[in-house]
Short mmCIF file of C-alpha atoms in Angstrom, two decimals:
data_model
loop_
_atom_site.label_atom_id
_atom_site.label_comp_id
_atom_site.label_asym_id
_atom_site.label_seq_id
_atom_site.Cartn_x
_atom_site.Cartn_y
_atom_site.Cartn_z
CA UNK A 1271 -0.85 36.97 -43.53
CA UNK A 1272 -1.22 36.38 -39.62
CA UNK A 1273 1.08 34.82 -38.09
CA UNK A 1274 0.63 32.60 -35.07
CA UNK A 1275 2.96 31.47 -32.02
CA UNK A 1276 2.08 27.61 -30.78
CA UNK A 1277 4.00 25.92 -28.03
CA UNK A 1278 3.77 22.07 -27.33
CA UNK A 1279 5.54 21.08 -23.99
CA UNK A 1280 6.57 17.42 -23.80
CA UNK A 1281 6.57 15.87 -20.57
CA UNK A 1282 7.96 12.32 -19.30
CA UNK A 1283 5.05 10.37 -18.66
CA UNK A 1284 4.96 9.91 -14.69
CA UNK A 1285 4.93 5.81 -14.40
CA UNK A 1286 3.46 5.77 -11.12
CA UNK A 1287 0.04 7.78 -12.25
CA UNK A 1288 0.03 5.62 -15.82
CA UNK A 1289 0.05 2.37 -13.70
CA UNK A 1290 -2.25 3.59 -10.99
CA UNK A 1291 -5.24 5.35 -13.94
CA UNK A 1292 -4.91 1.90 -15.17
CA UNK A 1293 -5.30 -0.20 -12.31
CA UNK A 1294 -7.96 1.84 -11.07
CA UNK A 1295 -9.87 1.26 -14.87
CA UNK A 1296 -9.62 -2.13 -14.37
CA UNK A 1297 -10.98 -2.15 -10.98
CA UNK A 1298 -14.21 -3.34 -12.49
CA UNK A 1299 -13.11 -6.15 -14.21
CA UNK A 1300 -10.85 -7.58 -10.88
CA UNK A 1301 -12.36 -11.11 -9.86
CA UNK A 1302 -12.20 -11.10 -5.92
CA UNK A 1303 -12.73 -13.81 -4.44
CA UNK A 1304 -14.83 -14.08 -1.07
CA UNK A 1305 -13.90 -17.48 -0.21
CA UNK A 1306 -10.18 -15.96 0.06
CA UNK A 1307 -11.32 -14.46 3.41
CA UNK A 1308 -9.07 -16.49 5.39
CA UNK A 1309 -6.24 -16.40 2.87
CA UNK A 1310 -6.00 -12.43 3.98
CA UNK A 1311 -6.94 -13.23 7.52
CA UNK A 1312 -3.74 -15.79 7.75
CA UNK A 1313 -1.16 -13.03 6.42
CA UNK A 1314 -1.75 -11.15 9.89
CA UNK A 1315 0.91 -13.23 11.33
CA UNK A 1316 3.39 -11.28 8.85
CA UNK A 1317 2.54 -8.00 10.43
CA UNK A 1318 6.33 -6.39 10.70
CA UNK A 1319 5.38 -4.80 13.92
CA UNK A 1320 6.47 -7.54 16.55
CA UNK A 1321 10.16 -7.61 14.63
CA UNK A 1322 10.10 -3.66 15.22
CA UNK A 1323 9.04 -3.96 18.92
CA UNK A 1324 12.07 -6.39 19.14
CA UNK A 1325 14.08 -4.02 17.85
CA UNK A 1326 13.11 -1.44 19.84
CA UNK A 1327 13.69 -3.57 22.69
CA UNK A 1328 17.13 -4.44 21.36
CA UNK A 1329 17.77 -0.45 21.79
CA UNK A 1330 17.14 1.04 18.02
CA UNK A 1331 16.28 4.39 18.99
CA UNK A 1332 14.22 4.29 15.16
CA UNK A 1333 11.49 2.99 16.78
CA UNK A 1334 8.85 4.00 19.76
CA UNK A 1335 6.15 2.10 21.17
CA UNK A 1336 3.67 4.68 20.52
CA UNK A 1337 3.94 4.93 16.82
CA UNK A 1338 4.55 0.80 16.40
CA UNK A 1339 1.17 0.79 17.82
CA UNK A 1340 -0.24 3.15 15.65
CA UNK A 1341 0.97 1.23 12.54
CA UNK A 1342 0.08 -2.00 14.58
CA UNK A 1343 -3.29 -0.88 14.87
CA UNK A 1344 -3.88 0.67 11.04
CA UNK A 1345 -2.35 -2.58 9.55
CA UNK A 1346 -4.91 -4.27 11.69
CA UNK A 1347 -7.73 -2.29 10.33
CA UNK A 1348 -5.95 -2.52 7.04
CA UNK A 1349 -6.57 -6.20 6.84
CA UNK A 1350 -9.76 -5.93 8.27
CA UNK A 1351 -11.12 -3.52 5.52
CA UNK A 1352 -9.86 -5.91 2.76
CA UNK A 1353 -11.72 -8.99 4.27
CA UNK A 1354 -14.75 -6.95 4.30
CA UNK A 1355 -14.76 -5.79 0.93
CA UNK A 1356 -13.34 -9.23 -0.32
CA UNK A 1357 -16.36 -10.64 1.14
CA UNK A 1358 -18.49 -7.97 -0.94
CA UNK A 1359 -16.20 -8.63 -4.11
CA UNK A 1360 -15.27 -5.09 -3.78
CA UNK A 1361 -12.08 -3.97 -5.39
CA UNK A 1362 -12.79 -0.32 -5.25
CA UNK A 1363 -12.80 -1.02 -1.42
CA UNK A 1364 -9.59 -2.75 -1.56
CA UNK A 1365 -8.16 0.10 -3.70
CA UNK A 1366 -9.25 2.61 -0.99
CA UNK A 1367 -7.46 0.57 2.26
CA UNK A 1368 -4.13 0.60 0.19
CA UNK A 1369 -4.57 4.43 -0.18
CA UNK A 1370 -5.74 4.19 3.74
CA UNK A 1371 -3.11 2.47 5.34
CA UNK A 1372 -0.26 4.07 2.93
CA UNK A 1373 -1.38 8.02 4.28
CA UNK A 1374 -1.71 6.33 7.99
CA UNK A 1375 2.07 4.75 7.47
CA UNK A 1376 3.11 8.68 5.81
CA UNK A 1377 1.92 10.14 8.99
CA UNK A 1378 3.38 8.03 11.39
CA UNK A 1379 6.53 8.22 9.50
CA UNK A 1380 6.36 11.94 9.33
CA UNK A 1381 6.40 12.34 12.81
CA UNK A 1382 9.13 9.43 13.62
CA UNK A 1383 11.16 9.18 10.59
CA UNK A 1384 10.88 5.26 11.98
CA UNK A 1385 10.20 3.56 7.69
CA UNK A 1386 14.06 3.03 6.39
CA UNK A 1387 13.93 0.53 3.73
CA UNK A 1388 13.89 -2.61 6.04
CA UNK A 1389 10.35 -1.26 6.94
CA UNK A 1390 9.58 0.14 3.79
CA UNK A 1391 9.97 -3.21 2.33
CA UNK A 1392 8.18 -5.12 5.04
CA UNK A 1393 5.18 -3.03 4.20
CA UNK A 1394 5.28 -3.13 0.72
CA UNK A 1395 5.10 -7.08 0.61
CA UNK A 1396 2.41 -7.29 3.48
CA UNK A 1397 0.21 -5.04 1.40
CA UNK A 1398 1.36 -6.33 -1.69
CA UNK A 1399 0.13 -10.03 -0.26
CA UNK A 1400 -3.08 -9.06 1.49
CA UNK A 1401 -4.25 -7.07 -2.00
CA UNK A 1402 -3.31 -10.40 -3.74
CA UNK A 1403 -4.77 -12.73 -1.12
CA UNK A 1404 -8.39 -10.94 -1.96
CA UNK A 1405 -7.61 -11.98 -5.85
CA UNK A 1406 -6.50 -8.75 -6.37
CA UNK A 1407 -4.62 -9.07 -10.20
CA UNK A 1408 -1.49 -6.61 -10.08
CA UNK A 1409 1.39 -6.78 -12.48
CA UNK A 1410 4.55 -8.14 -10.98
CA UNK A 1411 6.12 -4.93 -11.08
CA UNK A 1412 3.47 -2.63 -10.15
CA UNK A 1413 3.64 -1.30 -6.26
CA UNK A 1414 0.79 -0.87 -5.66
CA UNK A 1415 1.71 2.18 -2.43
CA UNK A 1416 3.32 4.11 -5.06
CA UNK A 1417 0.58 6.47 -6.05
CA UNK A 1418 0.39 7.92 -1.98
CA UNK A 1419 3.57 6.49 -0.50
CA UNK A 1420 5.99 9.01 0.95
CA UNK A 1421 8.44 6.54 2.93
#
């Protein structure tokens, strides 16, 4: 009689990629809302870059006006992108200026170091809003960065 050798590995399940395969399955079935165009448009006034200017100014040496500017300016687009595809009732879209502005905050953090958990969580509930503001459905406790965040 043969014998045979069979190895199973287990693995922890990463949370993070479970939550982010099924939000992006669902993507289809998210009801955006067009008429919600102004809803986004009204959460640029929680943009965390004027209380990091401030800070700045205040003599945190975290911060530099170049990369606040660069952040400035990709949150900017960021919220730009979602009214867009919230007026096409596009989630995909949505999905893809999440993924956007998370690898534009990675590099500017990778260069200044500038996202401690202050910023970190200023981010995360500006995003978190905007994506919601669209009629984006998330799960209370899904972060929705997670997937590409590295700050």
């Amino acid at each position: 009689a043969a014998l045979m050798l069979m190895a199973i590995y287990l693995m922890h399940a990463d949370r993070t990629m479970l939550k982010a395969g099924r939000r992006t399955a669902s993507l289809p079935e998210q009801k955006i809302i067009p008429g919600n165009i102004d809803k986004v448009e009204a959460l640029r006034v929680q943009l965390p870059t004027p209380r990091w200017r401030k800070s700045m100014a205040e003599g945190d040496a975290l911060f530099n006006g170049a990369d606040i500017a660069a952040a400035e300016a990709a949150l900017n687009a960021f919220i730009d992108t979602v009214k867009a595809a919230t007026s096409r009732r596009n989630a995909q879209a949505i999905q893809a200026a999440v993924k956007d502005i998370v690898l534009a905050i990675n590099e500017i953090n990778g260069r200044s170091g500038m996202i401690e958990t202050l910023e970190r969580d200023e981010l995360g509930v500006l995003i978190d809003a905007v994506v919601r503001a669209a009629g984006f459905s998330l799960p209370d406790n899904e972060d929705i960065t997670a997937e590409w965040r590295e700050w």
